[in-house]
Tab-separated table of C-alpha atoms and ligand atoms in Angstrom:
chain	number	residue	atom	x	y	z
A	1	MET	CA	-12.953	-21.316	6.533
A	2	HIS	CA	-11.794	-24.521	4.810
A	3	LEU	CA	-9.204	-27.189	5.479
A	4	THR	CA	-6.748	-27.314	2.575
A	5	ASP	CA	-3.396	-28.991	2.066
A	6	GLY	CA	-0.316	-27.919	0.104
A	7	PHE	CA	-1.630	-29.599	-3.086
A	8	ASP	CA	-4.820	-27.536	-3.467
A	9	ARG	CA	-7.033	-30.282	-2.067
A	10	THR	CA	-9.912	-29.137	0.107
A	11	PHE	CA	-11.357	-31.561	2.648
A	12	GLN	CA	-15.132	-31.816	2.999
A	13	TYR	CA	-15.444	-35.331	4.279
A	14	LEU	CA	-14.517	-36.920	7.611
A	15	ARG	CA	-14.478	-40.597	8.479
A	16	LEU	CA	-14.976	-40.729	12.198
A	17	SER	CA	-14.207	-44.058	13.797
A	18	VAL	CA	-16.248	-44.670	16.944
A	19	THR	CA	-14.632	-47.992	17.895
A	20	ASP	CA	-11.967	-50.352	16.620
A	21	ALA	CA	-13.831	-53.381	17.985
A	22	CYS	CA	-15.871	-55.635	15.744
A	23	ASN	CA	-18.045	-58.725	16.040
A	24	PHE	CA	-17.193	-60.073	12.539
A	25	ARG	CA	-14.008	-61.861	11.463
A	26	CYS	CA	-13.593	-60.821	7.845
A	27	SER	CA	-10.725	-62.749	6.328
A	28	TYR	CA	-9.060	-59.607	4.908
A	29	CYS	CA	-9.501	-57.498	8.053
A	30	LEU	CA	-9.765	-59.340	11.406
A	31	PRO	CA	-9.510	-63.062	10.523
A	32	GLU	CA	-8.847	-64.001	14.164
A	33	GLY	CA	-11.549	-61.668	15.434
A	34	PHE	CA	-11.046	-58.453	17.396
A	35	LYS	CA	-8.595	-58.723	20.285
A	36	LYS	CA	-8.501	-56.164	23.070
A	37	CYS	CA	-4.973	-54.798	23.325
A	38	GLY	CA	-5.194	-52.725	26.480
A	39	SER	CA	-5.672	-49.401	24.689
A	40	PRO	CA	-7.764	-46.698	26.386
A	41	PRO	CA	-11.540	-46.731	25.804
A	42	PRO	CA	-12.793	-45.252	22.529
A	43	LEU	CA	-13.725	-41.571	22.333
A	44	SER	CA	-16.689	-40.714	24.528
A	45	ARG	CA	-19.877	-39.116	23.200
A	46	ASP	CA	-18.618	-35.687	24.300
A	47	GLU	CA	-15.229	-36.187	22.674
A	48	LEU	CA	-16.861	-37.313	19.428
A	49	ARG	CA	-19.225	-34.331	19.447
A	50	ARG	CA	-16.352	-31.888	20.039
A	51	ALA	CA	-14.312	-33.416	17.222
A	52	ALA	CA	-17.310	-33.247	14.844
A	53	ARG	CA	-18.013	-29.635	15.797
A	54	ALA	CA	-14.434	-28.535	15.115
A	55	PHE	CA	-14.259	-30.293	11.732
A	56	VAL	CA	-17.629	-28.904	10.605
A	57	SER	CA	-16.581	-25.398	11.645
A	58	LEU	CA	-13.646	-25.869	9.239
A	59	GLY	CA	-15.871	-26.582	6.253
A	60	LEU	CA	-16.365	-30.329	6.434
A	61	ARG	CA	-19.910	-31.084	5.389
A	62	LYS	CA	-20.078	-34.847	5.530
A	63	ILE	CA	-19.241	-37.209	8.370
A	64	ARG	CA	-19.211	-40.968	8.051
A	65	LEU	CA	-19.346	-43.027	11.243
A	66	THR	CA	-17.192	-46.093	10.917
A	67	GLY	CA	-15.037	-48.492	12.888
A	68	GLY	CA	-14.550	-51.458	13.640
A	69	GLU	CA	-18.263	-52.020	13.734
A	70	PRO	CA	-19.800	-48.729	14.893
A	71	THR	CA	-23.176	-50.234	15.732
A	72	ILE	CA	-21.771	-52.510	18.454
A	73	ARG	CA	-21.462	-49.461	20.707
A	74	PRO	CA	-24.395	-49.512	23.128
A	75	ASP	CA	-24.579	-45.696	22.839
A	76	PHE	CA	-24.479	-45.698	19.022
A	77	ASP	CA	-27.970	-44.151	18.666
A	78	ASP	CA	-26.988	-41.360	21.088
A	79	ILE	CA	-23.828	-40.695	19.065
A	80	VAL	CA	-25.942	-40.259	15.916
A	81	ALA	CA	-28.283	-37.896	17.753
A	82	ASP	CA	-25.369	-35.894	19.262
A	83	ILE	CA	-23.574	-35.415	15.952
A	84	ARG	CA	-26.814	-34.439	14.264
A	85	THR	CA	-26.964	-31.421	16.587
A	86	VAL	CA	-23.752	-30.010	15.060
A	87	GLY	CA	-24.923	-27.034	12.991
A	88	GLY	CA	-23.707	-26.885	9.383
A	89	LEU	CA	-23.368	-30.648	8.909
A	90	LYS	CA	-25.113	-31.660	5.668
A	91	LYS	CA	-24.717	-35.402	5.574
A	92	LEU	CA	-24.279	-38.010	8.285
A	93	ALA	CA	-23.440	-41.467	6.938
A	94	LEU	CA	-22.663	-44.889	8.387
A	95	THR	CA	-20.503	-47.784	7.229
A	96	THR	CA	-21.635	-51.046	8.796
A	97	ASN	CA	-21.366	-54.785	8.410
A	98	GLY	CA	-25.163	-54.674	8.584
A	99	TYR	CA	-25.768	-57.058	11.462
A	100	ARG	CA	-28.194	-54.686	13.237
A	101	LEU	CA	-29.682	-53.057	10.149
A	102	HIS	CA	-32.869	-55.101	9.954
A	103	GLU	CA	-33.891	-54.164	13.503
A	104	ARG	CA	-32.510	-50.593	13.866
A	105	VAL	CA	-32.512	-48.907	10.504
A	106	GLU	CA	-35.885	-47.115	10.839
A	107	ARG	CA	-34.737	-45.619	14.106
A	108	TRP	CA	-31.452	-44.409	12.611
A	109	HIS	CA	-33.349	-42.792	9.756
A	110	GLY	CA	-35.545	-41.034	12.309
A	111	LEU	CA	-32.450	-39.798	14.166
A	112	GLY	CA	-31.162	-38.093	11.037
A	113	LEU	CA	-28.734	-40.538	9.470
A	114	ASN	CA	-28.750	-39.812	5.716
A	115	ALA	CA	-26.682	-42.501	4.042
A	116	ILE	CA	-25.634	-46.094	4.688
A	117	ASN	CA	-22.836	-48.234	3.254
A	118	VAL	CA	-23.277	-51.915	3.985
A	119	SER	CA	-20.483	-54.420	3.530
A	120	LEU	CA	-21.662	-57.508	1.695
A	121	ASP	CA	-18.893	-59.473	0.019
A	122	SER	CA	-20.981	-62.386	-1.181
A	123	LEU	CA	-24.586	-63.154	-2.041
A	124	ASN	CA	-23.950	-66.802	-1.355
A	125	ARG	CA	-24.788	-67.900	2.172
A	126	GLU	CA	-21.855	-70.292	2.581
A	127	ALA	CA	-19.282	-67.944	1.007
A	128	PHE	CA	-20.538	-65.076	3.189
A	129	ARG	CA	-20.093	-67.269	6.252
A	130	ARG	CA	-16.575	-68.251	5.196
A	131	ILE	CA	-15.563	-64.596	4.642
A	132	THR	CA	-17.123	-63.052	7.755
A	133	GLY	CA	-17.361	-65.947	10.210
A	134	HIS	CA	-21.131	-65.330	10.479
A	135	ASP	CA	-24.120	-67.030	8.887
A	136	ARG	CA	-25.947	-63.736	8.330
A	137	CYS	CA	-26.045	-63.193	4.580
A	138	HIS	CA	-29.821	-63.308	4.458
A	139	GLU	CA	-30.172	-61.030	7.485
A	140	VAL	CA	-27.863	-58.379	5.989
A	141	LEU	CA	-29.712	-58.469	2.646
A	142	HIS	CA	-32.992	-58.153	4.496
A	143	GLY	CA	-31.551	-55.130	6.344
A	144	ILE	CA	-30.659	-53.479	3.037
A	145	HIS	CA	-34.285	-53.828	1.899
A	146	ARG	CA	-35.441	-52.393	5.227
A	147	ALA	CA	-33.112	-49.392	4.764
A	148	LEU	CA	-34.717	-48.621	1.396
A	149	GLU	CA	-38.208	-49.066	2.851
A	150	ALA	CA	-37.303	-46.759	5.744
A	151	GLY	CA	-36.646	-43.995	3.222
A	152	PHE	CA	-32.856	-44.016	2.758
A	153	SER	CA	-32.143	-42.741	-0.752
A	154	ASP	CA	-28.394	-43.266	-0.492
A	155	VAL	CA	-27.627	-46.928	0.127
A	156	LYS	CA	-24.369	-48.434	-1.040
A	157	ILE	CA	-23.136	-51.991	-0.874
A	158	ASN	CA	-19.369	-52.420	-0.389
A	159	VAL	CA	-17.943	-55.542	-1.984
A	160	VAL	CA	-14.231	-56.209	-1.503
A	161	TYR	CA	-13.363	-57.818	-4.833
A	162	MET	CA	-11.145	-60.873	-4.302
A	163	LYS	CA	-9.615	-63.403	-6.686
A	164	ASP	CA	-10.810	-66.992	-6.066
A	165	ILE	CA	-13.190	-65.811	-3.325
A	166	ASN	CA	-15.948	-63.719	-4.892
A	167	ASP	CA	-14.696	-62.661	-8.347
A	168	HIS	CA	-17.155	-65.127	-9.932
A	169	GLU	CA	-20.114	-63.295	-8.335
A	170	VAL	CA	-19.919	-60.048	-10.350
A	171	ALA	CA	-22.884	-61.049	-12.567
A	172	ASP	CA	-25.021	-61.756	-9.474
A	173	PHE	CA	-24.241	-58.348	-7.986
A	174	ILE	CA	-24.981	-56.645	-11.300
A	175	ALA	CA	-28.320	-58.506	-11.428
A	176	LEU	CA	-29.163	-57.122	-7.977
A	177	THR	CA	-29.039	-53.559	-9.348
A	178	LYS	CA	-31.751	-54.395	-11.900
A	179	THR	CA	-34.500	-53.631	-9.389
A	180	LEU	CA	-32.679	-52.437	-6.280
A	181	PRO	CA	-31.846	-48.678	-6.295
A	182	VAL	CA	-28.487	-49.092	-4.587
A	183	SER	CA	-24.920	-48.380	-5.626
A	184	ILE	CA	-22.708	-51.457	-5.514
A	185	ARG	CA	-19.054	-50.560	-4.902
A	186	PHE	CA	-16.438	-53.100	-5.896
A	187	ILE	CA	-13.393	-52.202	-3.819
A	188	GLU	CA	-9.960	-53.535	-4.691
A	189	LEU	CA	-8.394	-55.445	-1.840
A	190	MET	CA	-5.837	-53.193	-0.137
A	191	GLU	CA	-2.628	-54.381	1.421
A	192	THR	CA	-2.374	-53.883	5.160
A	193	GLY	CA	0.405	-54.724	7.616
A	194	ASP	CA	-1.293	-57.865	8.976
A	195	HIS	CA	-2.285	-59.435	5.663
A	196	ALA	CA	0.501	-59.228	3.097
A	197	ALA	CA	0.154	-62.893	2.060
A	198	PHE	CA	-3.655	-62.679	1.760
A	199	PHE	CA	-3.192	-59.615	-0.438
A	200	ARG	CA	-0.673	-61.376	-2.712
A	201	ASN	CA	-3.012	-64.339	-3.162
A	202	HIS	CA	-6.295	-62.496	-3.665
A	203	HIS	CA	-5.704	-59.004	-5.042
A	204	ILE	CA	-7.174	-58.465	-8.486
A	205	SER	CA	-7.691	-55.250	-10.424
A	206	THR	CA	-11.245	-53.951	-10.950
A	207	ASP	CA	-10.290	-53.097	-14.580
A	208	VAL	CA	-11.800	-56.483	-15.499
A	209	ILE	CA	-15.174	-55.308	-14.170
A	210	ALA	CA	-14.912	-51.963	-15.993
A	211	ASP	CA	-14.375	-53.790	-19.303
A	212	ARG	CA	-17.285	-56.112	-18.609
A	213	LEU	CA	-19.632	-53.245	-17.718
A	214	LYS	CA	-18.797	-51.395	-20.924
A	215	THR	CA	-19.534	-54.527	-22.998
A	216	LEU	CA	-22.888	-54.831	-21.224
A	217	GLY	CA	-23.854	-51.256	-22.126
A	218	TRP	CA	-23.060	-49.529	-18.812
A	219	ALA	CA	-21.897	-45.939	-19.196
A	220	PRO	CA	-19.443	-44.154	-16.909
A	221	THR	CA	-21.055	-41.225	-15.093
A	222	ILE	CA	-19.398	-37.837	-15.078
A	223	LYS	CA	-17.571	-37.281	-11.808
A	224	ALA	CA	-18.485	-34.218	-9.802
A	225	ALA	CA	-15.450	-32.173	-8.709
A	226	ASP	CA	-16.097	-33.031	-5.050
A	227	SER	CA	-16.960	-36.705	-5.534
A	228	GLY	CA	-14.846	-39.383	-3.909
A	229	PRO	CA	-12.553	-41.926	-5.523
A	230	ALA	CA	-15.211	-44.270	-7.001
A	231	ASN	CA	-15.730	-44.413	-10.760
A	232	GLU	CA	-19.468	-44.942	-11.224
A	233	PHE	CA	-21.395	-46.585	-14.046
A	234	MET	CA	-25.097	-46.533	-14.857
A	235	HIS	CA	-27.411	-48.414	-17.209
A	236	THR	CA	-30.821	-47.396	-18.507
A	237	ASN	CA	-32.332	-50.788	-17.607
A	238	HIS	CA	-31.009	-50.873	-14.042
A	239	ALA	CA	-32.345	-49.046	-10.998
A	240	GLY	CA	-28.977	-49.188	-9.255
A	241	ARG	CA	-25.427	-48.194	-10.130
A	242	ILE	CA	-22.040	-49.844	-10.020
A	243	GLY	CA	-18.939	-48.109	-8.650
A	244	LEU	CA	-15.324	-49.195	-8.811
A	245	ILE	CA	-12.759	-48.166	-6.208
A	246	ALA	CA	-9.174	-48.770	-7.303
A	247	PRO	CA	-6.684	-47.399	-4.768
A	248	TYR	CA	-3.761	-48.680	-6.866
A	249	SER	CA	-4.729	-46.580	-9.898
A	250	LYS	CA	-2.347	-43.720	-10.540
A	251	ASP	CA	-4.822	-40.842	-10.066
A	252	PHE	CA	-6.506	-42.199	-6.947
A	253	CYS	CA	-4.943	-39.683	-4.540
A	254	LYS	CA	-5.665	-36.633	-6.719
A	255	SER	CA	-9.357	-36.638	-5.813
A	256	CYS	CA	-8.735	-37.316	-2.110
A	257	ASN	CA	-11.207	-35.193	-0.152
A	258	ARG	CA	-11.316	-37.098	3.122
A	259	LEU	CA	-9.720	-37.115	6.519
A	260	ARG	CA	-9.857	-39.849	9.119
A	261	PHE	CA	-10.139	-39.611	12.873
A	262	SER	CA	-9.508	-42.775	14.868
A	263	SER	CA	-11.509	-43.925	17.869
A	264	GLN	CA	-8.455	-43.040	20.004
A	265	GLY	CA	-8.507	-39.439	18.792
A	266	ASN	CA	-5.703	-39.564	16.230
A	267	LEU	CA	-5.987	-37.651	12.967
A	268	HIS	CA	-4.934	-39.725	9.953
A	269	LEU	CA	-4.178	-37.713	6.856
A	270	CYS	CA	-3.934	-40.834	4.699
A	271	LEU	CA	-5.360	-44.330	5.144
A	272	PHE	CA	-1.873	-45.613	4.349
A	273	GLY	CA	0.119	-43.003	6.240
A	274	ASN	CA	2.896	-43.790	8.657
A	275	PHE	CA	1.471	-41.946	11.621
A	276	GLY	CA	-1.622	-40.550	13.291
A	277	ILE	CA	-1.565	-37.122	14.917
A	278	PRO	CA	-2.769	-37.443	18.530
A	279	LEU	CA	-5.466	-34.861	19.298
A	280	ARG	CA	-7.430	-36.443	22.139
A	281	ASP	CA	-5.917	-33.979	24.623
A	282	TYR	CA	-7.737	-31.197	22.761
A	283	LEU	CA	-11.149	-32.878	23.128
A	284	GLN	CA	-11.430	-32.646	26.901
A	285	SER	CA	-13.567	-29.520	27.185
A	286	ASP	CA	-15.697	-27.258	24.991
A	287	GLU	CA	-13.278	-24.418	25.825
A	288	GLN	CA	-10.540	-26.081	23.742
A	289	PHE	CA	-12.474	-25.521	20.505
A	290	GLU	CA	-10.162	-22.793	19.087
A	291	GLU	CA	-7.006	-24.650	20.051
A	292	LEU	CA	-8.295	-27.809	18.374
A	293	ARG	CA	-9.169	-25.917	15.185
A	294	GLU	CA	-5.654	-24.467	15.009
A	295	ARG	CA	-4.103	-27.915	15.416
A	296	LEU	CA	-6.312	-29.306	12.655
A	297	ILE	CA	-5.436	-26.495	10.229
A	298	SER	CA	-1.693	-26.924	10.680
A	299	ALA	CA	-1.870	-30.752	10.609
A	300	VAL	CA	-3.794	-30.857	7.308
A	301	ARG	CA	-1.284	-28.543	5.630
A	302	SER	CA	1.351	-31.252	6.115
A	303	LYS	CA	-0.532	-33.925	4.096
A	304	ASP	CA	1.579	-35.763	1.465
A	305	ALA	CA	0.649	-35.834	-2.225
A	306	ASN	CA	0.221	-39.623	-2.571
A	307	HIS	CA	0.191	-42.870	-0.645
A	308	GLN	CA	3.161	-45.216	-1.198
A	309	LEU	CA	1.246	-48.447	-1.875
A	310	ALA	CA	2.784	-48.937	-5.309
A	311	PHE	CA	6.189	-49.096	-3.606
A	312	GLY	CA	5.017	-51.801	-1.191
A	313	ASN	CA	4.640	-49.346	1.688
A	314	ALA	CA	1.194	-49.792	3.256
A	315	GLY	CA	2.078	-47.428	6.092
A	316	MET	CA	1.348	-48.222	9.722
A	317	THR	CA	-2.154	-49.579	9.058
A	318	ARG	CA	-2.220	-53.159	10.334
A	319	ASN	CA	-5.850	-53.683	9.328
A	320	LEU	CA	-8.634	-51.309	8.337
A	321	SER	CA	-10.745	-51.891	11.441
A	322	ALA	CA	-8.217	-49.717	13.304
A	323	ILE	CA	-9.032	-46.546	11.336
A	324	GLY	CA	-12.230	-47.347	9.542
A	325	GLY	CA	-11.392	-48.041	5.891
B	401	SAM	N1	-17.316	-52.799	10.052
B	401	SAM	C1	-17.794	-51.923	9.074
B	401	SAM	C2	-17.891	-52.605	7.726
B	401	SAM	O1	-17.308	-53.676	7.548
B	401	SAM	O2	-18.561	-52.058	6.850
B	401	SAM	C3	-17.017	-50.630	8.935
B	401	SAM	C4	-15.522	-50.709	9.015
B	401	SAM	S1	-14.736	-51.559	7.660
B	401	SAM	C5	-13.046	-51.431	8.103
B	401	SAM	C6	-14.959	-50.392	6.334
B	401	SAM	C7	-14.809	-50.941	4.954
B	401	SAM	O3	-13.455	-51.309	4.725
B	401	SAM	C8	-15.634	-52.192	4.671
B	401	SAM	O4	-16.405	-52.008	3.492
B	401	SAM	C9	-14.601	-53.266	4.449
B	401	SAM	O5	-15.043	-54.236	3.551
B	401	SAM	C10	-13.435	-52.454	3.929
B	401	SAM	N2	-12.146	-53.123	4.093
B	401	SAM	C11	-11.605	-53.623	5.224
B	401	SAM	N3	-10.379	-54.132	4.984
B	401	SAM	C12	-10.136	-53.960	3.663
B	401	SAM	C13	-9.038	-54.244	2.804
B	401	SAM	N4	-7.927	-54.842	3.245
B	401	SAM	N5	-9.139	-53.890	1.506
B	401	SAM	C14	-10.250	-53.268	1.024
B	401	SAM	N6	-11.314	-52.953	1.798
B	401	SAM	C15	-11.261	-53.302	3.094
B	402	SF4	FE1	-15.358	-55.966	11.085
B	402	SF4	FE2	-15.784	-54.362	9.030
B	402	SF4	FE3	-13.333	-55.435	9.479
B	402	SF4	FE4	-15.307	-57.011	8.661
B	402	SF4	S1	-14.406	-55.298	7.516
B	402	SF4	S2	-13.885	-57.450	10.352
B	402	SF4	S3	-17.059	-56.120	9.628
B	402	SF4	S4	-14.386	-53.973	10.763
């Protein structure tokens, strides 16, 4: 049994948000920091496990835990262990700002986490502090090394590529891949409801990086049919890879293979959609498994072909911490 929409897309990948709270204040996401807004608590461990079980029973093979900052949950390690018990799940991944990596990553590896994406928008201590509000550049880099030492073979670094903020650091990031076997993902800044002006001032296309990579002898890798939206490049003299994620490119939505589930239990069919489908009521007992599956099947069939970003419609998403990027 697989989840498919009306455009022949099959969904194998779930981004499961475990909280919308965060301790960082990234200038493109939560510049004023996270503010509690009186919403109910995030999904409990049981609710998360039930959601994961239903999605995996419908053919999803990869779950990424995200947020907000997932690792600020005191029960984060238990969540990893719980979801690992779901039979049929192949890959359990995490997206994190990296603040706990250096001290926890061995444990997470032991609990069965397979892949880690770490956000690191600058290699410069002061610029990192300006972007995130935290003087932790060195700590996060150290955590990335610890992840590789712990045995993670799939480590990615997410860099939101921004004009006049970090666009001059591309050469430094490329240099990092010389010896470090990581994939560095330059992500184009996306427009969200809260940050239209920031987007206008700092959005820049990653085409510039693609041209530069080709001049430097980097070759595009062939995309697997089920791979995500990144275009990846490799180089014989570099241990790592470079990926470019360009949500404004015209074919971006064609390869969409992911669904998103918010920490309040809403299914989001598109990061830039206008609504989330509330499913928390179906997560209250193990007996609701079949009912939940039916809801998921019919909801996914209604997914639209494309997002509407090119028409200035960023949907209801006020910032990406709400549904996990
Ligand atoms: N807190 C974790 C982190 O920062 O990695 C996970 C959640 S964060 C919302 C997930 C990813 O979305 C991060 O790599 C972040 O840089 C990216 N992101 C957030 N807002 C963005 C925006 N407006 N445009 C592009 N990427 C964004
Ligand atoms: Fe927090 Fe991640 Fe948003 Fe930065 S990008 S404020 S770390 S949720």
